[in-house]
Amino acid sequence: MLPFDARTLPAELAEAAIDVHGPHIVATRIPKLADALNAGLAASIRYATDPANRKALAVGTAMSAEIGDAWQGRLHTFLTTAKDLEKAAAQAGEHEPWPIDRLQHNTALVTLLRDAVTRVADQDGWASMAQTGSAIRELDRTFFPQSYGYPSLTRLIYATELFRTRKINHNQGAPTVYIKAKRPQGH
């Protein structure tokens, strides 16, 4: 804080006072603001019930950490790619994996996953996990499996128990994972 109210001074004196005291105010307040913002957002994540809200809080947490790091001269964290920021946000929002019943009853999640698989599936209903992930990103740019407590889309898909899976080895590379929606019970 300024040692006086700059609004009560004539403009030329107020500007001079801000020039003298302003850098000190900024130097002391920005790190405190970043820390407070980081702590508040991080503490709020566990109370958010909607995955989009959890993700927004996690991104805010990561961004406030970036502000604090950048201000304190740790610019290596500020100069990251968007993918790195998304990863940091997801890690900031880590929480326990959702149980099967909660995953299966989240209609937004189930609809998104099924729509993505349908969009890229072959005539037999099988879709590669990679193509499914791309379709999900096209349908919902805010989707992250970490919002549901899973480190990857593959683990989230397995956890829902809504899809059959198979792995196919192509040449010498890693096997390709394919998924297909299970038929609803009674069909």
mmCIF file with all atom_site columns, C-alpha atoms in Angstrom:
data_model
loop_
_atom_site.group_PDB
_atom_site.id
_atom_site.type_symbol
_atom_site.label_atom_id
_atom_site.label_alt_id
_atom_site.label_comp_id
_atom_site.label_asym_id
_atom_site.label_entity_id
_atom_site.label_seq_id
_atom_site.pdbx_PDB_ins_code
_atom_site.Cartn_x
_atom_site.Cartn_y
_atom_site.Cartn_z
_atom_site.occupancy
_atom_site.B_iso_or_equiv
_atom_site.pdbx_formal_charge
_atom_site.auth_seq_id
_atom_site.auth_comp_id
_atom_site.auth_asym_id
_atom_site.auth_atom_id
_atom_site.pdbx_PDB_model_num
ATOM 1   C CA . MET A 1 1   ? 0.000   0.000   0.000   1.00 0.00 ? 1   MET A CA 1
ATOM 2   C CA . LEU A 1 2   ? 1.061   3.551   -0.562  1.00 0.00 ? 2   LEU A CA 1
ATOM 3   C CA . PRO A 1 3   ? 1.790   5.329   2.702   1.00 0.00 ? 3   PRO A CA 1
ATOM 4   C CA . PHE A 1 4   ? -0.981  7.776   1.691   1.00 0.00 ? 4   PHE A CA 1
ATOM 5   C CA . ASP A 1 5   ? -4.066  7.896   -0.514  1.00 0.00 ? 5   ASP A CA 1
ATOM 6   C CA . ALA A 1 6   ? -2.797  8.884   -3.983  1.00 0.00 ? 6   ALA A CA 1
ATOM 7   C CA . ARG A 1 7   ? -6.336  9.869   -5.009  1.00 0.00 ? 7   ARG A CA 1
ATOM 8   C CA . THR A 1 8   ? -6.185  12.875  -2.675  1.00 0.00 ? 8   THR A CA 1
ATOM 9   C CA . LEU A 1 9   ? -3.022  14.288  -4.281  1.00 0.00 ? 9   LEU A CA 1
ATOM 10  C CA . PRO A 1 10  ? -2.800  16.488  -7.358  1.00 0.00 ? 10  PRO A CA 1
ATOM 11  C CA . ALA A 1 11  ? -2.231  14.360  -10.477 1.00 0.00 ? 11  ALA A CA 1
ATOM 12  C CA . GLU A 1 12  ? 1.467   15.247  -10.872 1.00 0.00 ? 12  GLU A CA 1
ATOM 13  C CA . LEU A 1 13  ? 2.233   14.343  -7.232  1.00 0.00 ? 13  LEU A CA 1
ATOM 14  C CA . ALA A 1 14  ? 0.149   11.163  -7.388  1.00 0.00 ? 14  ALA A CA 1
ATOM 15  C CA . GLU A 1 15  ? 2.059   10.029  -10.468 1.00 0.00 ? 15  GLU A CA 1
ATOM 16  C CA . ALA A 1 16  ? 5.379   10.744  -8.777  1.00 0.00 ? 16  ALA A CA 1
ATOM 17  C CA . ALA A 1 17  ? 4.294   8.861   -5.641  1.00 0.00 ? 17  ALA A CA 1
ATOM 18  C CA . ILE A 1 18  ? 3.229   5.875   -7.732  1.00 0.00 ? 18  ILE A CA 1
ATOM 19  C CA . ASP A 1 19  ? 6.530   6.017   -9.658  1.00 0.00 ? 19  ASP A CA 1
ATOM 20  C CA . VAL A 1 20  ? 8.444   5.880   -6.364  1.00 0.00 ? 20  VAL A CA 1
ATOM 21  C CA . HIS A 1 21  ? 6.298   3.406   -4.440  1.00 0.00 ? 21  HIS A CA 1
ATOM 22  C CA . GLY A 1 22  ? 4.629   1.496   -7.290  1.00 0.00 ? 22  GLY A CA 1
ATOM 23  C CA . PRO A 1 23  ? 7.433   -0.981  -8.015  1.00 0.00 ? 23  PRO A CA 1
ATOM 24  C CA . HIS A 1 24  ? 7.597   -1.962  -4.348  1.00 0.00 ? 24  HIS A CA 1
ATOM 25  C CA . ILE A 1 25  ? 3.827   -2.465  -4.218  1.00 0.00 ? 25  ILE A CA 1
ATOM 26  C CA . VAL A 1 26  ? 3.863   -4.592  -7.345  1.00 0.00 ? 26  VAL A CA 1
ATOM 27  C CA . ALA A 1 27  ? 6.905   -6.566  -6.174  1.00 0.00 ? 27  ALA A CA 1
ATOM 28  C CA . THR A 1 28  ? 5.232   -7.484  -2.896  1.00 0.00 ? 28  THR A CA 1
ATOM 29  C CA . ARG A 1 29  ? 1.603   -7.886  -4.009  1.00 0.00 ? 29  ARG A CA 1
ATOM 30  C CA . ILE A 1 30  ? 1.825   -9.988  -7.176  1.00 0.00 ? 30  ILE A CA 1
ATOM 31  C CA . PRO A 1 31  ? 3.456   -13.015 -5.515  1.00 0.00 ? 31  PRO A CA 1
ATOM 32  C CA . LYS A 1 32  ? 0.912   -12.812 -2.679  1.00 0.00 ? 32  LYS A CA 1
ATOM 33  C CA . LEU A 1 33  ? -1.928  -12.560 -5.194  1.00 0.00 ? 33  LEU A CA 1
ATOM 34  C CA . ALA A 1 34  ? -0.599  -15.542 -7.198  1.00 0.00 ? 34  ALA A CA 1
ATOM 35  C CA . ASP A 1 35  ? -0.213  -17.614 -4.005  1.00 0.00 ? 35  ASP A CA 1
ATOM 36  C CA . ALA A 1 36  ? -3.688  -16.734 -2.761  1.00 0.00 ? 36  ALA A CA 1
ATOM 37  C CA . LEU A 1 37  ? -5.231  -17.430 -6.150  1.00 0.00 ? 37  LEU A CA 1
ATOM 38  C CA . ASN A 1 38  ? -3.369  -20.740 -6.425  1.00 0.00 ? 38  ASN A CA 1
ATOM 39  C CA . ALA A 1 39  ? -4.379  -21.901 -2.953  1.00 0.00 ? 39  ALA A CA 1
ATOM 40  C CA . GLY A 1 40  ? -8.018  -20.848 -3.354  1.00 0.00 ? 40  GLY A CA 1
ATOM 41  C CA . LEU A 1 41  ? -8.469  -22.460 -6.758  1.00 0.00 ? 41  LEU A CA 1
ATOM 42  C CA . ALA A 1 42  ? -6.678  -25.667 -5.753  1.00 0.00 ? 42  ALA A CA 1
ATOM 43  C CA . ALA A 1 43  ? -8.780  -26.002 -2.599  1.00 0.00 ? 43  ALA A CA 1
ATOM 44  C CA . SER A 1 44  ? -11.978 -25.533 -4.629  1.00 0.00 ? 44  SER A CA 1
ATOM 45  C CA . ILE A 1 45  ? -11.319 -28.367 -7.102  1.00 0.00 ? 45  ILE A CA 1
ATOM 46  C CA . ARG A 1 46  ? -12.531 -31.147 -4.828  1.00 0.00 ? 46  ARG A CA 1
ATOM 47  C CA . TYR A 1 47  ? -15.867 -29.378 -4.281  1.00 0.00 ? 47  TYR A CA 1
ATOM 48  C CA . ALA A 1 48  ? -16.679 -28.920 -7.961  1.00 0.00 ? 48  ALA A CA 1
ATOM 49  C CA . THR A 1 49  ? -19.077 -31.607 -9.146  1.00 0.00 ? 49  THR A CA 1
ATOM 50  C CA . ASP A 1 50  ? -19.057 -30.768 -12.849 1.00 0.00 ? 50  ASP A CA 1
ATOM 51  C CA . PRO A 1 51  ? -15.950 -31.954 -14.753 1.00 0.00 ? 51  PRO A CA 1
ATOM 52  C CA . ALA A 1 52  ? -15.837 -28.718 -16.767 1.00 0.00 ? 52  ALA A CA 1
ATOM 53  C CA . ASN A 1 53  ? -15.749 -26.682 -13.547 1.00 0.00 ? 53  ASN A CA 1
ATOM 54  C CA . ARG A 1 54  ? -13.045 -28.949 -12.097 1.00 0.00 ? 54  ARG A CA 1
ATOM 55  C CA . LYS A 1 55  ? -11.012 -28.512 -15.245 1.00 0.00 ? 55  LYS A CA 1
ATOM 56  C CA . ALA A 1 56  ? -11.456 -24.726 -15.187 1.00 0.00 ? 56  ALA A CA 1
ATOM 57  C CA . LEU A 1 57  ? -10.300 -24.628 -11.563 1.00 0.00 ? 57  LEU A CA 1
ATOM 58  C CA . ALA A 1 58  ? -7.335  -26.881 -12.375 1.00 0.00 ? 58  ALA A CA 1
ATOM 59  C CA . VAL A 1 59  ? -6.336  -24.685 -15.320 1.00 0.00 ? 59  VAL A CA 1
ATOM 60  C CA . GLY A 1 60  ? -6.656  -21.598 -13.096 1.00 0.00 ? 60  GLY A CA 1
ATOM 61  C CA . THR A 1 61  ? -4.489  -23.277 -10.466 1.00 0.00 ? 61  THR A CA 1
ATOM 62  C CA . ALA A 1 62  ? -1.818  -24.073 -13.048 1.00 0.00 ? 62  ALA A CA 1
ATOM 63  C CA . MET A 1 63  ? -1.975  -20.563 -14.502 1.00 0.00 ? 63  MET A CA 1
ATOM 64  C CA . SER A 1 64  ? -1.670  -18.887 -11.102 1.00 0.00 ? 64  SER A CA 1
ATOM 65  C CA . ALA A 1 65  ? 1.369   -21.072 -10.406 1.00 0.00 ? 65  ALA A CA 1
ATOM 66  C CA . GLU A 1 66  ? 2.784   -19.952 -13.761 1.00 0.00 ? 66  GLU A CA 1
ATOM 67  C CA . ILE A 1 67  ? 2.240   -16.291 -12.805 1.00 0.00 ? 67  ILE A CA 1
ATOM 68  C CA . GLY A 1 68  ? 4.018   -16.764 -9.487  1.00 0.00 ? 68  GLY A CA 1
ATOM 69  C CA . ASP A 1 69  ? 6.879   -18.680 -11.092 1.00 0.00 ? 69  ASP A CA 1
ATOM 70  C CA . ALA A 1 70  ? 7.278   -16.120 -13.875 1.00 0.00 ? 70  ALA A CA 1
ATOM 71  C CA . TRP A 1 71  ? 7.273   -13.256 -11.393 1.00 0.00 ? 71  TRP A CA 1
ATOM 72  C CA . GLN A 1 72  ? 9.915   -14.928 -9.270  1.00 0.00 ? 72  GLN A CA 1
ATOM 73  C CA . GLY A 1 73  ? 12.193  -15.412 -12.260 1.00 0.00 ? 73  GLY A CA 1
ATOM 74  C CA . ARG A 1 74  ? 11.502  -19.068 -12.889 1.00 0.00 ? 74  ARG A CA 1
ATOM 75  C CA . LEU A 1 75  ? 10.562  -18.391 -16.481 1.00 0.00 ? 75  LEU A CA 1
ATOM 76  C CA . HIS A 1 76  ? 11.256  -21.944 -17.583 1.00 0.00 ? 76  HIS A CA 1
ATOM 77  C CA . THR A 1 77  ? 7.764   -22.859 -16.372 1.00 0.00 ? 77  THR A CA 1
ATOM 78  C CA . PHE A 1 78  ? 6.205   -19.858 -18.051 1.00 0.00 ? 78  PHE A CA 1
ATOM 79  C CA . LEU A 1 79  ? 7.660   -20.705 -21.437 1.00 0.00 ? 79  LEU A CA 1
ATOM 80  C CA . THR A 1 80  ? 5.885   -24.026 -21.887 1.00 0.00 ? 80  THR A CA 1
ATOM 81  C CA . THR A 1 81  ? 3.693   -25.414 -24.604 1.00 0.00 ? 81  THR A CA 1
ATOM 82  C CA . ALA A 1 82  ? -0.081  -25.493 -24.381 1.00 0.00 ? 82  ALA A CA 1
ATOM 83  C CA . LYS A 1 83  ? 0.158   -29.273 -23.916 1.00 0.00 ? 83  LYS A CA 1
ATOM 84  C CA . ASP A 1 84  ? 2.473   -28.780 -20.907 1.00 0.00 ? 84  ASP A CA 1
ATOM 85  C CA . LEU A 1 85  ? 0.026   -26.302 -19.382 1.00 0.00 ? 85  LEU A CA 1
ATOM 86  C CA . GLU A 1 86  ? -2.837  -28.772 -19.895 1.00 0.00 ? 86  GLU A CA 1
ATOM 87  C CA . LYS A 1 87  ? -0.772  -31.501 -18.231 1.00 0.00 ? 87  LYS A CA 1
ATOM 88  C CA . ALA A 1 88  ? 0.080   -29.215 -15.299 1.00 0.00 ? 88  ALA A CA 1
ATOM 89  C CA . ALA A 1 89  ? -3.588  -28.286 -14.966 1.00 0.00 ? 89  ALA A CA 1
ATOM 90  C CA . ALA A 1 90  ? -4.609  -31.915 -14.969 1.00 0.00 ? 90  ALA A CA 1
ATOM 91  C CA . GLN A 1 91  ? -2.021  -32.741 -12.320 1.00 0.00 ? 91  GLN A CA 1
ATOM 92  C CA . ALA A 1 92  ? -3.165  -29.802 -10.212 1.00 0.00 ? 92  ALA A CA 1
ATOM 93  C CA . GLY A 1 93  ? -6.673  -31.217 -10.352 1.00 0.00 ? 93  GLY A CA 1
ATOM 94  C CA . GLU A 1 94  ? -5.741  -34.799 -9.551  1.00 0.00 ? 94  GLU A CA 1
ATOM 95  C CA . HIS A 1 95  ? -8.216  -36.612 -7.386  1.00 0.00 ? 95  HIS A CA 1
ATOM 96  C CA . GLU A 1 96  ? -9.460  -40.112 -6.760  1.00 0.00 ? 96  GLU A CA 1
ATOM 97  C CA . PRO A 1 97  ? -10.707 -42.015 -9.807  1.00 0.00 ? 97  PRO A CA 1
ATOM 98  C CA . TRP A 1 98  ? -14.453 -41.991 -10.173 1.00 0.00 ? 98  TRP A CA 1
ATOM 99  C CA . PRO A 1 99  ? -16.101 -45.344 -9.403  1.00 0.00 ? 99  PRO A CA 1
ATOM 100 C CA . ILE A 1 100 ? -17.851 -47.277 -12.190 1.00 0.00 ? 100 ILE A CA 1
ATOM 101 C CA . ASP A 1 101 ? -21.392 -46.360 -11.156 1.00 0.00 ? 101 ASP A CA 1
ATOM 102 C CA . ARG A 1 102 ? -20.571 -42.649 -11.105 1.00 0.00 ? 102 ARG A CA 1
ATOM 103 C CA . LEU A 1 103 ? -18.911 -42.861 -14.527 1.00 0.00 ? 103 LEU A CA 1
ATOM 104 C CA . GLN A 1 104 ? -21.776 -44.836 -16.030 1.00 0.00 ? 104 GLN A CA 1
ATOM 105 C CA . HIS A 1 105 ? -24.396 -42.448 -14.641 1.00 0.00 ? 105 HIS A CA 1
ATOM 106 C CA . ASN A 1 106 ? -22.672 -39.317 -15.932 1.00 0.00 ? 106 ASN A CA 1
ATOM 107 C CA . THR A 1 107 ? -24.786 -38.868 -19.056 1.00 0.00 ? 107 THR A CA 1
ATOM 108 C CA . ALA A 1 108 ? -22.560 -36.124 -20.491 1.00 0.00 ? 108 ALA A CA 1
ATOM 109 C CA . LEU A 1 109 ? -19.486 -38.370 -20.266 1.00 0.00 ? 109 LEU A CA 1
ATOM 110 C CA . VAL A 1 110 ? -21.246 -41.478 -21.590 1.00 0.00 ? 110 VAL A CA 1
ATOM 111 C CA . THR A 1 111 ? -22.773 -39.531 -24.484 1.00 0.00 ? 111 THR A CA 1
ATOM 112 C CA . LEU A 1 112 ? -19.425 -37.945 -25.369 1.00 0.00 ? 112 LEU A CA 1
ATOM 113 C CA . LEU A 1 113 ? -17.582 -41.276 -25.353 1.00 0.00 ? 113 LEU A CA 1
ATOM 114 C CA . ARG A 1 114 ? -20.261 -43.095 -27.350 1.00 0.00 ? 114 ARG A CA 1
ATOM 115 C CA . ASP A 1 115 ? -20.628 -40.252 -29.868 1.00 0.00 ? 115 ASP A CA 1
ATOM 116 C CA . ALA A 1 116 ? -16.862 -40.179 -30.408 1.00 0.00 ? 116 ALA A CA 1
ATOM 117 C CA . VAL A 1 117 ? -16.667 -43.942 -30.954 1.00 0.00 ? 117 VAL A CA 1
ATOM 118 C CA . THR A 1 118 ? -19.640 -43.849 -33.343 1.00 0.00 ? 118 THR A CA 1
ATOM 119 C CA . ARG A 1 119 ? -18.049 -41.022 -35.285 1.00 0.00 ? 119 ARG A CA 1
ATOM 120 C CA . VAL A 1 120 ? -14.840 -42.964 -36.067 1.00 0.00 ? 120 VAL A CA 1
ATOM 121 C CA . ALA A 1 121 ? -15.946 -46.617 -35.895 1.00 0.00 ? 121 ALA A CA 1
ATOM 122 C CA . ASP A 1 122 ? -15.657 -49.003 -38.817 1.00 0.00 ? 122 ASP A CA 1
ATOM 123 C CA . GLN A 1 123 ? -18.646 -50.915 -40.216 1.00 0.00 ? 123 GLN A CA 1
ATOM 124 C CA . ASP A 1 124 ? -18.361 -53.437 -37.356 1.00 0.00 ? 124 ASP A CA 1
ATOM 125 C CA . GLY A 1 125 ? -18.437 -50.722 -34.692 1.00 0.00 ? 125 GLY A CA 1
ATOM 126 C CA . TRP A 1 126 ? -14.737 -50.881 -33.737 1.00 0.00 ? 126 TRP A CA 1
ATOM 127 C CA . ALA A 1 127 ? -12.753 -47.645 -33.347 1.00 0.00 ? 127 ALA A CA 1
ATOM 128 C CA . SER A 1 128 ? -9.094  -47.149 -32.528 1.00 0.00 ? 128 SER A CA 1
ATOM 129 C CA . MET A 1 129 ? -8.423  -45.485 -29.207 1.00 0.00 ? 129 MET A CA 1
ATOM 130 C CA . ALA A 1 130 ? -6.297  -42.832 -30.961 1.00 0.00 ? 130 ALA A CA 1
ATOM 131 C CA . GLN A 1 131 ? -9.076  -41.929 -33.399 1.00 0.00 ? 131 GLN A CA 1
ATOM 132 C CA . THR A 1 132 ? -11.571 -41.910 -30.553 1.00 0.00 ? 132 THR A CA 1
ATOM 133 C CA . GLY A 1 133 ? -9.365  -39.461 -28.637 1.00 0.00 ? 133 GLY A CA 1
ATOM 134 C CA . SER A 1 134 ? -9.198  -37.178 -31.678 1.00 0.00 ? 134 SER A CA 1
ATOM 135 C CA . ALA A 1 135 ? -12.970 -37.331 -32.079 1.00 0.00 ? 135 ALA A CA 1
ATOM 136 C CA . ILE A 1 136 ? -13.450 -36.463 -28.407 1.00 0.00 ? 136 ILE A CA 1
ATOM 137 C CA . ARG A 1 137 ? -11.211 -33.388 -28.788 1.00 0.00 ? 137 ARG A CA 1
ATOM 138 C CA . GLU A 1 138 ? -13.292 -32.298 -31.792 1.00 0.00 ? 138 GLU A CA 1
ATOM 139 C CA . LEU A 1 139 ? -16.530 -32.758 -29.846 1.00 0.00 ? 139 LEU A CA 1
ATOM 140 C CA . ASP A 1 140 ? -15.325 -31.232 -26.559 1.00 0.00 ? 140 ASP A CA 1
ATOM 141 C CA . ARG A 1 141 ? -12.058 -29.285 -26.385 1.00 0.00 ? 141 ARG A CA 1
ATOM 142 C CA . THR A 1 142 ? -12.356 -29.093 -22.574 1.00 0.00 ? 142 THR A CA 1
ATOM 143 C CA . PHE A 1 143 ? -12.365 -32.870 -22.038 1.00 0.00 ? 143 PHE A CA 1
ATOM 144 C CA . PHE A 1 144 ? -9.561  -34.385 -19.975 1.00 0.00 ? 144 PHE A CA 1
ATOM 145 C CA . PRO A 1 145 ? -9.645  -37.912 -18.525 1.00 0.00 ? 145 PRO A CA 1
ATOM 146 C CA . GLN A 1 146 ? -7.813  -36.514 -15.494 1.00 0.00 ? 146 GLN A CA 1
ATOM 147 C CA . SER A 1 147 ? -11.001 -34.632 -14.601 1.00 0.00 ? 147 SER A CA 1
ATOM 148 C CA . TYR A 1 148 ? -12.434 -38.042 -13.727 1.00 0.00 ? 148 TYR A CA 1
ATOM 149 C CA . GLY A 1 149 ? -9.298  -39.148 -11.884 1.00 0.00 ? 149 GLY A CA 1
ATOM 150 C CA . TYR A 1 150 ? -7.773  -41.225 -14.705 1.00 0.00 ? 150 TYR A CA 1
ATOM 151 C CA . PRO A 1 151 ? -4.330  -40.564 -16.180 1.00 0.00 ? 151 PRO A CA 1
ATOM 152 C CA . SER A 1 152 ? -5.326  -41.480 -19.742 1.00 0.00 ? 152 SER A CA 1
ATOM 153 C CA . LEU A 1 153 ? -8.300  -41.932 -22.021 1.00 0.00 ? 153 LEU A CA 1
ATOM 154 C CA . THR A 1 154 ? -7.551  -45.650 -22.245 1.00 0.00 ? 154 THR A CA 1
ATOM 155 C CA . ARG A 1 155 ? -7.784  -46.096 -18.479 1.00 0.00 ? 155 ARG A CA 1
ATOM 156 C CA . LEU A 1 156 ? -10.985 -44.050 -18.344 1.00 0.00 ? 156 LEU A CA 1
ATOM 157 C CA . ILE A 1 157 ? -12.542 -46.136 -21.128 1.00 0.00 ? 157 ILE A CA 1
ATOM 158 C CA . TYR A 1 158 ? -11.590 -49.366 -19.320 1.00 0.00 ? 158 TYR A CA 1
ATOM 159 C CA . ALA A 1 159 ? -13.011 -48.016 -16.050 1.00 0.00 ? 159 ALA A CA 1
ATOM 160 C CA . THR A 1 160 ? -16.432 -47.234 -17.544 1.00 0.00 ? 160 THR A CA 1
ATOM 161 C CA . GLU A 1 161 ? -16.927 -50.889 -18.526 1.00 0.00 ? 161 GLU A CA 1
ATOM 162 C CA . LEU A 1 162 ? -19.140 -49.584 -21.349 1.00 0.00 ? 162 LEU A CA 1
ATOM 163 C CA . PHE A 1 163 ? -16.829 -50.744 -24.145 1.00 0.00 ? 163 PHE A CA 1
ATOM 164 C CA . ARG A 1 164 ? -15.312 -53.972 -25.357 1.00 0.00 ? 164 ARG A CA 1
ATOM 165 C CA . THR A 1 165 ? -11.602 -53.695 -26.059 1.00 0.00 ? 165 THR A CA 1
ATOM 166 C CA . ARG A 1 166 ? -9.080  -55.540 -28.160 1.00 0.00 ? 166 ARG A CA 1
ATOM 167 C CA . LYS A 1 167 ? -5.429  -55.035 -28.987 1.00 0.00 ? 167 LYS A CA 1
ATOM 168 C CA . ILE A 1 168 ? -3.994  -55.722 -32.400 1.00 0.00 ? 168 ILE A CA 1
ATOM 169 C CA . ASN A 1 169 ? -0.270  -55.885 -33.089 1.00 0.00 ? 169 ASN A CA 1
ATOM 170 C CA . HIS A 1 170 ? 0.660   -54.190 -36.338 1.00 0.00 ? 170 HIS A CA 1
ATOM 171 C CA . ASN A 1 171 ? 4.204   -54.990 -37.420 1.00 0.00 ? 171 ASN A CA 1
ATOM 172 C CA . GLN A 1 172 ? 6.737   -54.358 -34.655 1.00 0.00 ? 172 GLN A CA 1
ATOM 173 C CA . GLY A 1 173 ? 5.189   -51.269 -33.107 1.00 0.00 ? 173 GLY A CA 1
ATOM 174 C CA . ALA A 1 174 ? 3.074   -51.008 -30.009 1.00 0.00 ? 174 ALA A CA 1
ATOM 175 C CA . PRO A 1 175 ? -0.309  -52.720 -30.284 1.00 0.00 ? 175 PRO A CA 1
ATOM 176 C CA . THR A 1 176 ? -3.271  -50.617 -31.341 1.00 0.00 ? 176 THR A CA 1
ATOM 177 C CA . VAL A 1 177 ? -6.173  -50.574 -28.904 1.00 0.00 ? 177 VAL A CA 1
ATOM 178 C CA . TYR A 1 178 ? -9.630  -50.755 -30.420 1.00 0.00 ? 178 TYR A CA 1
ATOM 179 C CA . ILE A 1 179 ? -12.919 -50.226 -28.620 1.00 0.00 ? 179 ILE A CA 1
ATOM 180 C CA . LYS A 1 180 ? -16.540 -51.003 -29.363 1.00 0.00 ? 180 LYS A CA 1
ATOM 181 C CA . ALA A 1 181 ? -19.625 -50.015 -27.401 1.00 0.00 ? 181 ALA A CA 1
ATOM 182 C CA . LYS A 1 182 ? -21.141 -52.885 -25.468 1.00 0.00 ? 182 LYS A CA 1
ATOM 183 C CA . ARG A 1 183 ? -24.786 -53.553 -26.174 1.00 0.00 ? 183 ARG A CA 1
ATOM 184 C CA . PRO A 1 184 ? -27.075 -52.201 -23.474 1.00 0.00 ? 184 PRO A CA 1
ATOM 185 C CA . GLN A 1 185 ? -28.353 -54.964 -21.209 1.00 0.00 ? 185 GLN A CA 1
ATOM 186 C CA . GLY A 1 186 ? -31.493 -56.629 -22.505 1.00 0.00 ? 186 GLY A CA 1
ATOM 187 C CA . HIS A 1 187 ? -30.590 -56.132 -26.196 1.00 0.00 ? 187 HIS A CA 1
#
